[in-house]
PDB file of C-alpha atoms in Angstrom:
ATOM      1  CA  MET A   1      -7.924  18.328 -26.450  1.00 49.00           C
ATOM      2  CA  SER A   2     -10.499  16.646 -25.188  1.00 47.00           C
ATOM      3  CA  ALA A   3     -11.619  13.558 -24.509  1.00 45.00           C
ATOM      4  CA  GLN A   4     -14.966  14.368 -23.072  1.00 44.00           C
ATOM      5  CA  SER A   5     -16.144  18.411 -21.831  1.00 40.00           C
ATOM      6  CA  THR A   6     -14.339  20.321 -19.491  1.00 40.00           C
ATOM      7  CA  GLU A   7     -18.110  21.569 -18.296  1.00 43.00           C
ATOM      8  CA  GLN A   8     -18.691  19.735 -15.611  1.00 46.00           C
ATOM      9  CA  SER A   9     -20.672  19.948 -12.642  1.00 53.00           C
ATOM     10  CA  ALA A  10     -18.344  19.570  -9.909  1.00 69.00           C
ATOM     11  CA  LEU A  11     -14.272  19.382  -9.994  1.00 96.00           C
ATOM     12  CA  ASP A  12     -13.030  17.908  -7.152  1.00 98.00           C
ATOM     13  CA  VAL A  13      -9.708  16.521  -8.399  1.00 98.00           C
ATOM     14  CA  LEU A  14      -7.792  18.106 -10.803  1.00 98.00           C
ATOM     15  CA  VAL A  15      -4.680  16.128 -11.606  1.00 98.00           C
ATOM     16  CA  VAL A  16      -1.784  17.423 -13.653  1.00 98.00           C
ATOM     17  CA  GLY A  17       0.899  15.263 -15.303  1.00 97.00           C
ATOM     18  CA  GLY A  18       2.311  12.048 -15.277  1.00 96.00           C
ATOM     19  CA  SER A  19       0.656   9.595 -18.146  1.00 96.00           C
ATOM     20  CA  GLY A  20       2.097   7.381 -20.718  1.00 96.00           C
ATOM     21  CA  VAL A  21       2.162   3.392 -21.131  1.00 95.00           C
ATOM     22  CA  ASP A  22       3.471   0.199 -19.444  1.00 89.00           C
ATOM     23  CA  THR A  23       5.125  -2.165 -21.184  1.00 92.00           C
ATOM     24  CA  VAL A  24       4.455  -5.522 -18.952  1.00 88.00           C
ATOM     25  CA  VAL A  25       6.695  -8.540 -18.959  1.00 92.00           C
ATOM     26  CA  ARG A  26       6.234 -11.009 -17.085  1.00 88.00           C
ATOM     27  CA  VAL A  27       8.319 -12.495 -14.851  1.00 91.00           C
ATOM     28  CA  GLY A  28       8.980 -15.565 -12.509  1.00 88.00           C
ATOM     29  CA  SER A  29      11.228 -14.436  -9.769  1.00 90.00           C
ATOM     30  CA  LEU A  30      13.442 -10.387  -9.767  1.00 90.00           C
ATOM     31  CA  PRO A  31      16.186  -9.817  -9.980  1.00 89.00           C
ATOM     32  CA  VAL A  32      16.516 -11.202 -13.380  1.00 89.00           C
ATOM     33  CA  PRO A  33      18.300 -14.221 -13.992  1.00 86.00           C
ATOM     34  CA  ARG A  34      21.367 -13.725 -15.843  1.00 88.00           C
ATOM     35  CA  ALA A  35      20.636 -14.848 -19.346  1.00 89.00           C
ATOM     36  CA  ASP A  36      20.593 -13.437 -23.397  1.00 90.00           C
ATOM     37  CA  SER A  37      17.358 -14.800 -23.760  1.00 90.00           C
ATOM     38  CA  VAL A  38      14.482 -15.368 -21.599  1.00 88.00           C
ATOM     39  CA  GLY A  39      11.158 -16.839 -21.967  1.00 91.00           C
ATOM     40  CA  VAL A  40       8.257 -14.948 -19.844  1.00 92.00           C
ATOM     41  CA  PRO A  41       3.739 -15.067 -21.014  1.00 91.00           C
ATOM     42  CA  PRO A  42       2.144 -12.565 -23.251  1.00 93.00           C
ATOM     43  CA  ILE A  43       4.475  -9.250 -22.550  1.00 93.00           C
ATOM     44  CA  ARG A  44       0.774  -6.786 -22.302  1.00 90.00           C
ATOM     45  CA  GLU A  45       0.225  -2.880 -22.678  1.00 90.00           C
ATOM     46  CA  TRP A  46      -2.176  -1.065 -20.422  1.00 88.00           C
ATOM     47  CA  ALA A  47      -1.791   2.528 -20.636  1.00 91.00           C
ATOM     48  CA  GLY A  48      -2.416   5.066 -17.140  1.00 81.00           C
ATOM     49  CA  HIS A  49       1.017   5.664 -15.641  1.00 90.00           C
ATOM     50  CA  THR A  50       1.325   7.548 -11.872  1.00 94.00           C
ATOM     51  CA  GLY A  51      -1.182  10.663 -12.871  1.00 96.00           C
ATOM     52  CA  GLY A  52      -3.484   8.639 -15.393  1.00 96.00           C
ATOM     53  CA  ASN A  53      -4.237   6.100 -12.769  1.00 95.00           C
ATOM     54  CA  VAL A  54      -4.872   8.635 -10.181  1.00 97.00           C
ATOM     55  CA  ALA A  55      -6.864  10.442 -11.712  1.00 97.00           C
ATOM     56  CA  LEU A  56      -8.911   7.374 -13.161  1.00 97.00           C
ATOM     57  CA  GLY A  57      -8.941   6.066  -9.670  1.00 97.00           C
ATOM     58  CA  CYS A  58     -10.697   9.099  -7.735  1.00 97.00           C
ATOM     59  CA  ARG A  59     -12.852   8.981 -11.539  1.00 97.00           C
ATOM     60  CA  ALA A  60     -14.141   4.728 -10.143  1.00 96.00           C
ATOM     61  CA  LEU A  61     -14.870   6.769  -6.401  1.00 97.00           C
ATOM     62  CA  GLY A  62     -16.939   9.172  -8.529  1.00 96.00           C
ATOM     63  CA  LEU A  63     -15.557  12.264  -8.019  1.00 97.00           C
ATOM     64  CA  GLY A  64     -15.325  15.116 -11.081  1.00 97.00           C
ATOM     65  CA  VAL A  65     -12.103  14.284 -12.430  1.00 98.00           C
ATOM     66  CA  THR A  66     -10.236  16.940 -15.207  1.00 98.00           C
ATOM     67  CA  PHE A  67      -6.051  15.255 -15.832  1.00 98.00           C
ATOM     68  CA  LEU A  68      -3.909  18.130 -17.462  1.00 98.00           C
ATOM     69  CA  ASP A  69      -1.165  16.504 -19.975  1.00 98.00           C
ATOM     70  CA  PHE A  70       1.743  16.494 -23.038  1.00 98.00           C
ATOM     71  CA  ILE A  71       1.649  13.445 -24.749  1.00 97.00           C
ATOM     72  CA  GLY A  72       2.374  13.202 -28.568  1.00 96.00           C
ATOM     73  CA  ASP A  73       0.367  12.708 -31.160  1.00 97.00           C
ATOM     74  CA  ASP A  74       1.956   9.251 -31.754  1.00 96.00           C
ATOM     75  CA  LEU A  75      -0.169   5.579 -30.759  1.00 96.00           C
ATOM     76  CA  PRO A  76       0.281   5.053 -27.301  1.00 95.00           C
ATOM     77  CA  GLY A  77      -0.869   8.709 -27.469  1.00 97.00           C
ATOM     78  CA  GLY A  78      -3.993   7.137 -28.632  1.00 97.00           C
ATOM     79  CA  GLN A  79      -3.415   4.395 -26.059  1.00 96.00           C
ATOM     80  CA  VAL A  80      -3.405   6.984 -23.515  1.00 97.00           C
ATOM     81  CA  ARG A  81      -6.490   8.972 -24.788  1.00 97.00           C
ATOM     82  CA  LYS A  82      -8.836   6.225 -25.363  1.00 96.00           C
ATOM     83  CA  ARG A  83      -8.375   4.986 -21.500  1.00 95.00           C
ATOM     84  CA  LEU A  84      -8.778   8.221 -20.318  1.00 96.00           C
ATOM     85  CA  ALA A  85     -12.142   8.596 -22.157  1.00 97.00           C
ATOM     86  CA  ASP A  86     -12.630   4.685 -21.280  1.00 95.00           C
ATOM     87  CA  GLY A  87     -12.801   6.074 -17.868  1.00 95.00           C
ATOM     88  CA  GLY A  88     -14.733   8.003 -17.813  1.00 96.00           C
ATOM     89  CA  VAL A  89     -11.329  10.967 -17.673  1.00 96.00           C
ATOM     90  CA  ASP A  90     -12.213  14.812 -18.410  1.00 97.00           C
ATOM     91  CA  PHE A  91      -8.414  15.283 -20.528  1.00 98.00           C
ATOM     92  CA  GLU A  92      -7.793  18.511 -21.620  1.00 98.00           C
ATOM     93  CA  TYR A  93      -3.998  17.599 -22.774  1.00 98.00           C
ATOM     94  CA  LEU A  94      -0.916  19.036 -25.344  1.00 98.00           C
ATOM     95  CA  VAL A  95       1.205  17.367 -27.549  1.00 97.00           C
ATOM     96  CA  SER A  96       4.615  16.753 -26.921  1.00 96.00           C
ATOM     97  CA  ALA A  97       6.972  16.695 -30.517  1.00 95.00           C
ATOM     98  CA  THR A  98       9.154  13.761 -28.348  1.00 96.00           C
ATOM     99  CA  GLY A  99       6.605  11.932 -27.912  1.00 96.00           C
ATOM    100  CA  THR A 100       4.257   9.724 -24.710  1.00 97.00           C
ATOM    101  CA  ARG A 101       6.023   8.945 -22.209  1.00 96.00           C
ATOM    102  CA  ARG A 102       6.723   5.384 -21.444  1.00 95.00           C
ATOM    103  CA  ALA A 103       7.494   2.080 -18.940  1.00 92.00           C
ATOM    104  CA  VAL A 104       9.084  -1.183 -19.758  1.00 93.00           C
ATOM    105  CA  ASN A 105       7.544  -2.707 -15.592  1.00 87.00           C
ATOM    106  CA  LEU A 106       8.993  -6.687 -14.774  1.00 91.00           C
ATOM    107  CA  VAL A 107       6.151  -8.228 -12.447  1.00 85.00           C
ATOM    108  CA  ASP A 108       7.537 -11.823 -10.409  1.00 87.00           C
ATOM    109  CA  ASP A 109       5.006 -13.933  -9.799  1.00 86.00           C
ATOM    110  CA  THR A 110       3.421 -12.437  -5.965  1.00 81.00           C
ATOM    111  CA  GLY A 111       3.392  -9.271  -7.227  1.00 72.00           C
ATOM    112  CA  ARG A 112       6.898  -7.330  -7.032  1.00 79.00           C
ATOM    113  CA  ARG A 113       7.356  -4.971  -9.722  1.00 79.00           C
ATOM    114  CA  MET A 114      10.632  -2.801 -10.745  1.00 87.00           C
ATOM    115  CA  SER A 115      10.067  -0.810 -13.388  1.00 85.00           C
ATOM    116  CA  PHE A 116      11.944   0.824 -16.116  1.00 91.00           C
ATOM    117  CA  TYR A 117      10.474   4.953 -16.350  1.00 88.00           C
ATOM    118  CA  ASP A 118      11.347   6.727 -20.194  1.00 89.00           C
ATOM    119  CA  THR A 119      12.188  10.096 -18.783  1.00 83.00           C
ATOM    120  CA  ARG A 120      12.135  12.261 -22.705  1.00 90.00           C
ATOM    121  CA  ASP A 121      10.246  15.356 -22.136  1.00 94.00           C
ATOM    122  CA  PRO A 122      12.330  18.425 -22.058  1.00 94.00           C
ATOM    123  CA  GLY A 123      13.564  20.102 -19.483  1.00 92.00           C
ATOM    124  CA  GLY A 124      12.277  22.963 -20.736  1.00 95.00           C
ATOM    125  CA  LEU A 125       8.887  22.181 -20.940  1.00 96.00           C
ATOM    126  CA  ARG A 126       5.941  24.266 -19.404  1.00 97.00           C
ATOM    127  CA  MET A 127       2.486  23.973 -19.418  1.00 98.00           C
ATOM    128  CA  PRO A 128       1.282  27.022 -20.235  1.00 98.00           C
ATOM    129  CA  ARG A 129      -1.511  29.647 -18.216  1.00 97.00           C
ATOM    130  CA  ASP A 130      -4.084  29.793 -20.338  1.00 97.00           C
ATOM    131  CA  PHE A 131      -3.920  26.507 -19.831  1.00 98.00           C
ATOM    132  CA  TYR A 132      -4.462  25.103 -17.050  1.00 98.00           C
ATOM    133  CA  LEU A 133      -5.572  28.787 -14.765  1.00 97.00           C
ATOM    134  CA  PRO A 134      -9.618  27.951 -15.627  1.00 96.00           C
ATOM    135  CA  HIS A 135      -9.388  24.169 -13.863  1.00 97.00           C
ATOM    136  CA  LEU A 136      -7.450  25.494 -11.404  1.00 97.00           C
ATOM    137  CA  ARG A 137      -9.365  27.954 -10.202  1.00 96.00           C
ATOM    138  CA  ARG A 138     -12.226  25.490  -9.940  1.00 96.00           C
ATOM    139  CA  ALA A 139     -10.610  22.806  -8.873  1.00 98.00           C
ATOM    140  CA  ARG A 140     -10.577  21.818  -4.531  1.00 97.00           C
ATOM    141  CA  HIS A 141      -8.440  19.539  -4.697  1.00 98.00           C
ATOM    142  CA  VAL A 142      -4.855  19.448  -7.004  1.00 98.00           C
ATOM    143  CA  HIS A 143      -2.169  16.541  -7.805  1.00 98.00           C
ATOM    144  CA  LEU A 144       0.607  17.241  -9.229  1.00 98.00           C
ATOM    145  CA  SER A 145       3.100  14.181 -10.481  1.00 98.00           C
ATOM    146  CA  ILE A 146       6.385  14.969 -10.186  1.00 97.00           C
ATOM    147  CA  MET A 147       6.939  16.057 -13.652  1.00 97.00           C
ATOM    148  CA  ASN A 148       9.366  18.447 -13.886  1.00 97.00           C
ATOM    149  CA  PHE A 149       6.814  21.105 -15.936  1.00 98.00           C
ATOM    150  CA  ALA A 150       4.270  20.867 -12.289  1.00 98.00           C
ATOM    151  CA  ARG A 151       6.178  22.307 -10.284  1.00 98.00           C
ATOM    152  CA  PHE A 152       5.984  25.538 -11.922  1.00 98.00           C
ATOM    153  CA  LEU A 153       2.613  25.111 -11.301  1.00 98.00           C
ATOM    154  CA  TYR A 154       2.615  26.027  -7.691  1.00 98.00           C
ATOM    155  CA  ASP A 155       3.061  29.719  -7.221  1.00 98.00           C
ATOM    156  CA  ASP A 156      -0.758  29.817  -8.625  1.00 98.00           C
ATOM    157  CA  VAL A 157      -1.947  27.597  -7.255  1.00 98.00           C
ATOM    158  CA  SER A 158      -0.324  29.121  -4.179  1.00 97.00           C
ATOM    159  CA  GLU A 159      -2.202  32.692  -4.785  1.00 97.00           C
ATOM    160  CA  LEU A 160      -5.562  30.446  -5.194  1.00 97.00           C
ATOM    161  CA  GLY A 161      -5.785  28.371  -2.348  1.00 97.00           C
ATOM    162  CA  VAL A 162      -6.047  24.993  -3.744  1.00 97.00           C
ATOM    163  CA  PRO A 163      -5.031  22.707  -1.402  1.00 98.00           C
ATOM    164  CA  VAL A 164      -2.547  20.343  -3.375  1.00 98.00           C
ATOM    165  CA  SER A 165      -0.614  17.273  -2.865  1.00 98.00           C
ATOM    166  CA  THR A 166       2.764  14.974  -4.907  1.00 98.00           C
ATOM    167  CA  ASP A 167       3.559  11.521  -4.956  1.00 98.00           C
ATOM    168  CA  LEU A 168       7.502  11.321  -4.951  1.00 98.00           C
ATOM    169  CA  HIS A 169       7.698   8.122  -5.375  1.00 94.00           C
ATOM    170  CA  ASP A 170      10.869   5.779  -4.230  1.00 92.00           C
ATOM    171  CA  TRP A 171      12.059   9.039  -3.603  1.00 96.00           C
ATOM    172  CA  ASP A 172      15.480   9.594  -0.808  1.00 95.00           C
ATOM    173  CA  GLY A 173      15.426  12.124   0.682  1.00 95.00           C
ATOM    174  CA  VAL A 174      18.272  14.394  -0.747  1.00 95.00           C
ATOM    175  CA  ASP A 175      17.690  14.051  -4.291  1.00 94.00           C
ATOM    176  CA  ASP A 176      17.276  18.711  -5.183  1.00 96.00           C
ATOM    177  CA  TYR A 177      15.194  17.508  -7.987  1.00 96.00           C
ATOM    178  CA  HIS A 178      11.924  16.030  -6.022  1.00 97.00           C
ATOM    179  CA  ARG A 179      12.437  18.971  -2.964  1.00 97.00           C
ATOM    180  CA  GLU A 180       9.857  21.973  -3.687  1.00 98.00           C
ATOM    181  CA  PHE A 181       7.761  19.069  -5.142  1.00 98.00           C
ATOM    182  CA  ALA A 182       7.835  18.082  -1.324  1.00 98.00           C
ATOM    183  CA  LEU A 183       8.509  21.095   0.510  1.00 98.00           C
ATOM    184  CA  ARG A 184       5.147  23.312  -1.508  1.00 98.00           C
ATOM    185  CA  SER A 185       2.656  20.150  -0.958  1.00 98.00           C
ATOM    186  CA  ASP A 186       0.726  20.411   1.145  1.00 98.00           C
ATOM    187  CA  VAL A 187      -0.415  15.830   0.920  1.00 98.00           C
ATOM    188  CA  VAL A 188       2.828  13.543   0.593  1.00 98.00           C
ATOM    189  CA  PHE A 189       3.396  10.488  -0.699  1.00 98.00           C
ATOM    190  CA  LEU A 190       5.894   8.392  -0.537  1.00 97.00           C
ATOM    191  CA  SER A 191       7.271   5.315  -1.044  1.00 95.00           C
ATOM    192  CA  ALA A 192       9.235   3.775   2.345  1.00 94.00           C
ATOM    193  CA  ALA A 193      11.032   1.681   0.103  1.00 90.00           C
ATOM    194  CA  GLY A 194      13.740   5.231  -1.401  1.00 92.00           C
ATOM    195  CA  ALA A 195      14.844   6.163   1.704  1.00 93.00           C
ATOM    196  CA  GLY A 196      14.710   2.718   3.733  1.00 91.00           C
ATOM    197  CA  GLU A 197      15.488   3.222   6.953  1.00 91.00           C
ATOM    198  CA  ARG A 198      15.960   7.154   6.888  1.00 95.00           C
ATOM    199  CA  ILE A 199      11.916   7.152   6.031  1.00 96.00           C
ATOM    200  CA  ALA A 200      10.936   8.644   9.520  1.00 96.00           C
ATOM    201  CA  SER A 201      14.192  10.986   9.391  1.00 96.00           C
ATOM    202  CA  VAL A 202      12.803  11.449   5.668  1.00 97.00           C
ATOM    203  CA  MET A 203       9.441  12.423   6.579  1.00 97.00           C
ATOM    204  CA  ARG A 204       9.815  14.413   9.826  1.00 96.00           C
ATOM    205  CA  GLU A 205      12.177  17.814   8.004  1.00 96.00           C
ATOM    206  CA  ILE A 206       8.580  17.341   4.651  1.00 97.00           C
ATOM    207  CA  LEU A 207       7.093  18.505   7.602  1.00 97.00           C
ATOM    208  CA  ARG A 208       9.665  20.328   9.574  1.00 96.00           C
ATOM    209  CA  GLU A 209      10.943  22.378   6.334  1.00 96.00           C
ATOM    210  CA  GLY A 210       7.166  22.426   4.214  1.00 97.00           C
ATOM    211  CA  ARG A 211       3.599  23.004   4.575  1.00 96.00           C
ATOM    212  CA  ALA A 212       2.134  19.301   4.388  1.00 97.00           C
ATOM    213  CA  GLU A 213       0.069  18.502   7.380  1.00 96.00           C
ATOM    214  CA  ALA A 214       0.060  14.757   6.037  1.00 97.00           C
ATOM    215  CA  VAL A 215       3.404  12.734   4.992  1.00 98.00           C
ATOM    216  CA  VAL A 216       2.373   8.516   3.979  1.00 98.00           C
ATOM    217  CA  ALA A 217       4.672   6.118   3.138  1.00 97.00           C
ATOM    218  CA  THR A 218       3.486   3.433   1.147  1.00 96.00           C
ATOM    219  CA  ALA A 219       5.146   0.280   1.965  1.00 94.00           C
ATOM    220  CA  GLY A 220       3.632  -2.345   0.240  1.00 89.00           C
ATOM    221  CA  ALA A 221       2.102  -5.387   1.515  1.00 88.00           C
ATOM    222  CA  GLY A 222       4.552  -4.172   5.179  1.00 92.00           C
ATOM    223  CA  GLY A 223       0.710  -1.148   4.735  1.00 94.00           C
ATOM    224  CA  SER A 224       2.153   2.721   4.915  1.00 97.00           C
ATOM    225  CA  TYR A 225       3.444   5.615   7.997  1.00 97.00           C
ATOM    226  CA  LEU A 226       1.464   8.239   8.179  1.00 98.00           C
ATOM    227  CA  MET A 227       3.027  11.596  10.229  1.00 97.00           C
ATOM    228  CA  THR A 228       0.964  14.744  11.191  1.00 96.00           C
ATOM    229  CA  ARG A 229       2.259  17.842  11.939  1.00 90.00           C
ATOM    230  CA  ASP A 230       0.721  17.728  15.616  1.00 85.00           C
ATOM    231  CA  GLY A 231       0.714  14.241  15.749  1.00 78.00           C
ATOM    232  CA  GLY A 232       4.148  13.885  17.131  1.00 79.00           C
ATOM    233  CA  ARG A 233       7.949  12.572  15.545  1.00 83.00           C
ATOM    234  CA  THR A 234       7.317   8.896  15.843  1.00 90.00           C
ATOM    235  CA  PRO A 235       5.820   8.044  12.095  1.00 94.00           C
ATOM    236  CA  ARG A 236       2.169   5.782  13.546  1.00 95.00           C
ATOM    237  CA  PRO A 237       1.771   2.796  11.073  1.00 95.00           C
ATOM    238  CA  ILE A 238      -1.519   2.078   9.447  1.00 96.00           C
ATOM    239  CA  PRO A 239      -1.908  -1.559   8.403  1.00 94.00           C
ATOM    240  CA  ALA A 240      -2.216  -2.897   5.369  1.00 91.00           C
ATOM    241  CA  THR A 241      -5.513  -4.278   3.925  1.00 92.00           C
ATOM    242  CA  VAL A 242      -5.441  -8.343   2.402  1.00 88.00           C
ATOM    243  CA  PRO A 243      -6.809  -7.725  -0.734  1.00 85.00           C
ATOM    244  CA  PRO A 244      -9.826  -9.168  -1.999  1.00 87.00           C
ATOM    245  CA  ALA A 245      -8.509 -11.900  -4.085  1.00 88.00           C
ATOM    246  CA  PRO A 246      -5.416 -13.302  -5.117  1.00 87.00           C
ATOM    247  CA  VAL A 247      -2.119 -10.205  -5.881  1.00 83.00           C
ATOM    248  CA  VAL A 248      -1.160 -10.211  -9.513  1.00 82.00           C
ATOM    249  CA  ASP A 249       0.533  -7.222  -9.922  1.00 75.00           C
ATOM    250  CA  SER A 250       1.228  -4.429  -7.991  1.00 78.00           C
ATOM    251  CA  ASN A 251       1.292  -2.013 -10.407  1.00 78.00           C
ATOM    252  CA  GLY A 252      -0.836   1.308  -9.991  1.00 85.00           C
ATOM    253  CA  ALA A 253      -1.127   0.451  -6.474  1.00 91.00           C
ATOM    254  CA  GLY A 254       0.689   3.294  -4.911  1.00 93.00           C
ATOM    255  CA  ASP A 255      -1.774   4.776  -7.213  1.00 95.00           C
ATOM    256  CA  ALA A 256      -4.503   3.570  -6.114  1.00 95.00           C
ATOM    257  CA  TYR A 257      -3.961   4.286  -2.267  1.00 97.00           C
ATOM    258  CA  VAL A 258      -3.422   8.707  -3.371  1.00 98.00           C
ATOM    259  CA  SER A 259      -7.091   7.900  -4.703  1.00 98.00           C
ATOM    260  CA  GLY A 260      -8.822   6.905  -1.899  1.00 97.00           C
ATOM    261  CA  PHE A 261      -6.599   8.626   0.378  1.00 98.00           C
ATOM    262  CA  LEU A 262      -8.307  11.618  -1.269  1.00 98.00           C
ATOM    263  CA  TYR A 263     -11.554  10.224  -1.581  1.00 98.00           C
ATOM    264  CA  GLY A 264     -11.540  10.394   2.143  1.00 97.00           C
ATOM    265  CA  ARG A 265     -10.374  13.618   2.130  1.00 97.00           C
ATOM    266  CA  LEU A 266     -12.486  15.671   0.321  1.00 98.00           C
ATOM    267  CA  ALA A 267     -15.296  13.904   2.002  1.00 96.00           C
ATOM    268  CA  GLY A 268     -13.732  15.528   4.791  1.00 97.00           C
ATOM    269  CA  ARG A 269     -12.510  12.024   6.962  1.00 96.00           C
ATOM    270  CA  GLY A 270     -10.086  11.861  10.064  1.00 96.00           C
ATOM    271  CA  VAL A 271      -6.716  12.297   7.990  1.00 97.00           C
ATOM    272  CA  GLU A 272      -6.493   8.523  10.012  1.00 96.00           C
ATOM    273  CA  ASP A 273      -9.178   7.281   8.538  1.00 96.00           C
ATOM    274  CA  CYS A 274      -8.140   8.461   4.727  1.00 97.00           C
ATOM    275  CA  ALA A 275      -4.603   6.165   4.943  1.00 97.00           C
ATOM    276  CA  ARG A 276      -6.972   3.318   5.821  1.00 97.00           C
ATOM    277  CA  LEU A 277      -9.536   4.518   2.717  1.00 97.00           C
ATOM    278  CA  GLY A 278      -6.157   4.555   1.042  1.00 97.00           C
ATOM    279  CA  ALA A 279      -4.667   0.797   2.223  1.00 96.00           C
ATOM    280  CA  VAL A 280      -8.592  -0.348   1.127  1.00 96.00           C
ATOM    281  CA  ALA A 281      -7.602   0.689  -3.058  1.00 96.00           C
ATOM    282  CA  GLY A 282      -4.233   0.038  -3.265  1.00 94.00           C
ATOM    283  CA  ALA A 283      -4.755  -3.824  -2.019  1.00 93.00           C
ATOM    284  CA  TYR A 284      -7.713  -3.590  -4.540  1.00 93.00           C
ATOM    285  CA  ALA A 285      -5.978  -2.576  -7.335  1.00 91.00           C
ATOM    286  CA  CYS A 286      -3.472  -5.041  -6.604  1.00 88.00           C
ATOM    287  CA  THR A 287      -5.997  -7.384  -7.981  1.00 86.00           C
ATOM    288  CA  GLY A 288      -6.161  -7.016 -11.733  1.00 85.00           C
ATOM    289  CA  HIS A 289      -3.361  -6.430 -14.914  1.00 79.00           C
ATOM    290  CA  GLY A 290      -1.542  -3.606 -15.042  1.00 71.00           C
ATOM    291  CA  SER A 291      -3.316  -1.214 -13.514  1.00 73.00           C
ATOM    292  CA  SER A 292      -7.121  -1.816 -14.991  1.00 78.00           C
ATOM    293  CA  ALA A 293      -8.983  -3.197 -11.098  1.00 84.00           C
ATOM    294  CA  LEU A 294      -9.636  -0.066  -9.952  1.00 91.00           C
ATOM    295  CA  ILE A 295     -12.900   0.223  -6.698  1.00 93.00           C
ATOM    296  CA  GLY A 296     -15.702   2.084  -6.824  1.00 92.00           C
ATOM    297  CA  ARG A 297     -17.971   4.140  -4.013  1.00 93.00           C
ATOM    298  CA  GLU A 298     -19.438   1.308  -2.644  1.00 92.00           C
ATOM    299  CA  GLY A 299     -16.850  -1.160  -1.923  1.00 91.00           C
ATOM    300  CA  LEU A 300     -14.095   1.359  -0.588  1.00 93.00           C
ATOM    301  CA  VAL A 301     -17.169   2.555   1.197  1.00 86.00           C
ATOM    302  CA  SER A 302     -18.515  -0.414   2.636  1.00 87.00           C
ATOM    303  CA  ALA A 303     -14.386  -1.922   3.760  1.00 82.00           C
ATOM    304  CA  GLN A 304     -16.573   0.067   7.521  1.00 69.00           C
ATOM    305  CA  VAL A 305     -13.321   2.774   8.170  1.00 67.00           C
TER     306      VAL A 305
END
């Protein structure tokens, strides 16, 4: 099933997995006070999640994008379909009996976020090869979200020689669930918060043990850190970009960073330039509620990175 025709002139990025609906609750500060009831501003819902946000961000930058995933035959699934269609993303989906993924995000007055993620996919869920292979064969780049079923695409991705990226989010460098994604991807993104002071050693391990050419650790307002296979053992700091408007919500900023980075990579830019483009896109994303602030190609290119 599709939100639009899959016959595009070019498939720049194939995104697999990671759609859903966020319920966003604005709170004064994090952690929230211990109380039976706390008054909050109007609660809002946004369709996106990590894979959906990367797909929408890449499409806003003018890239040809197809997004593959499982969603439910339910109201949240309808919200996902509409959001992707409105964003011009070619969305091919399979219906999951367990429904569409959800998350509840608490967002404080500075835009910081705490997310409660609904991991409802059954462990045995698999994406049929005849569903994804036609798209994989015409993709310039693949981005795999860390859905369990997405790990089973790596053999085909490797055989076809398509470059692949992933976002490990807050991986601590220890949890085995993330390890295959970390070691079988060409570009690896993760949050610096997950491993804390160990983040540099985790980045080095990914480069040493896996196939990655570049590892990027994002640190929110603290910028990001870049390591490459030929760039030494110390992460290179990439300064954060000052947002062009007040920060209202950091939800989706990391996904926007990925989109900006992939745009630069597909345009043939150097890896540090890609990281700086990612920083620009991530900062822009913080200026809108939910994942609604998506920078366009003109805005990204005019950043003079």
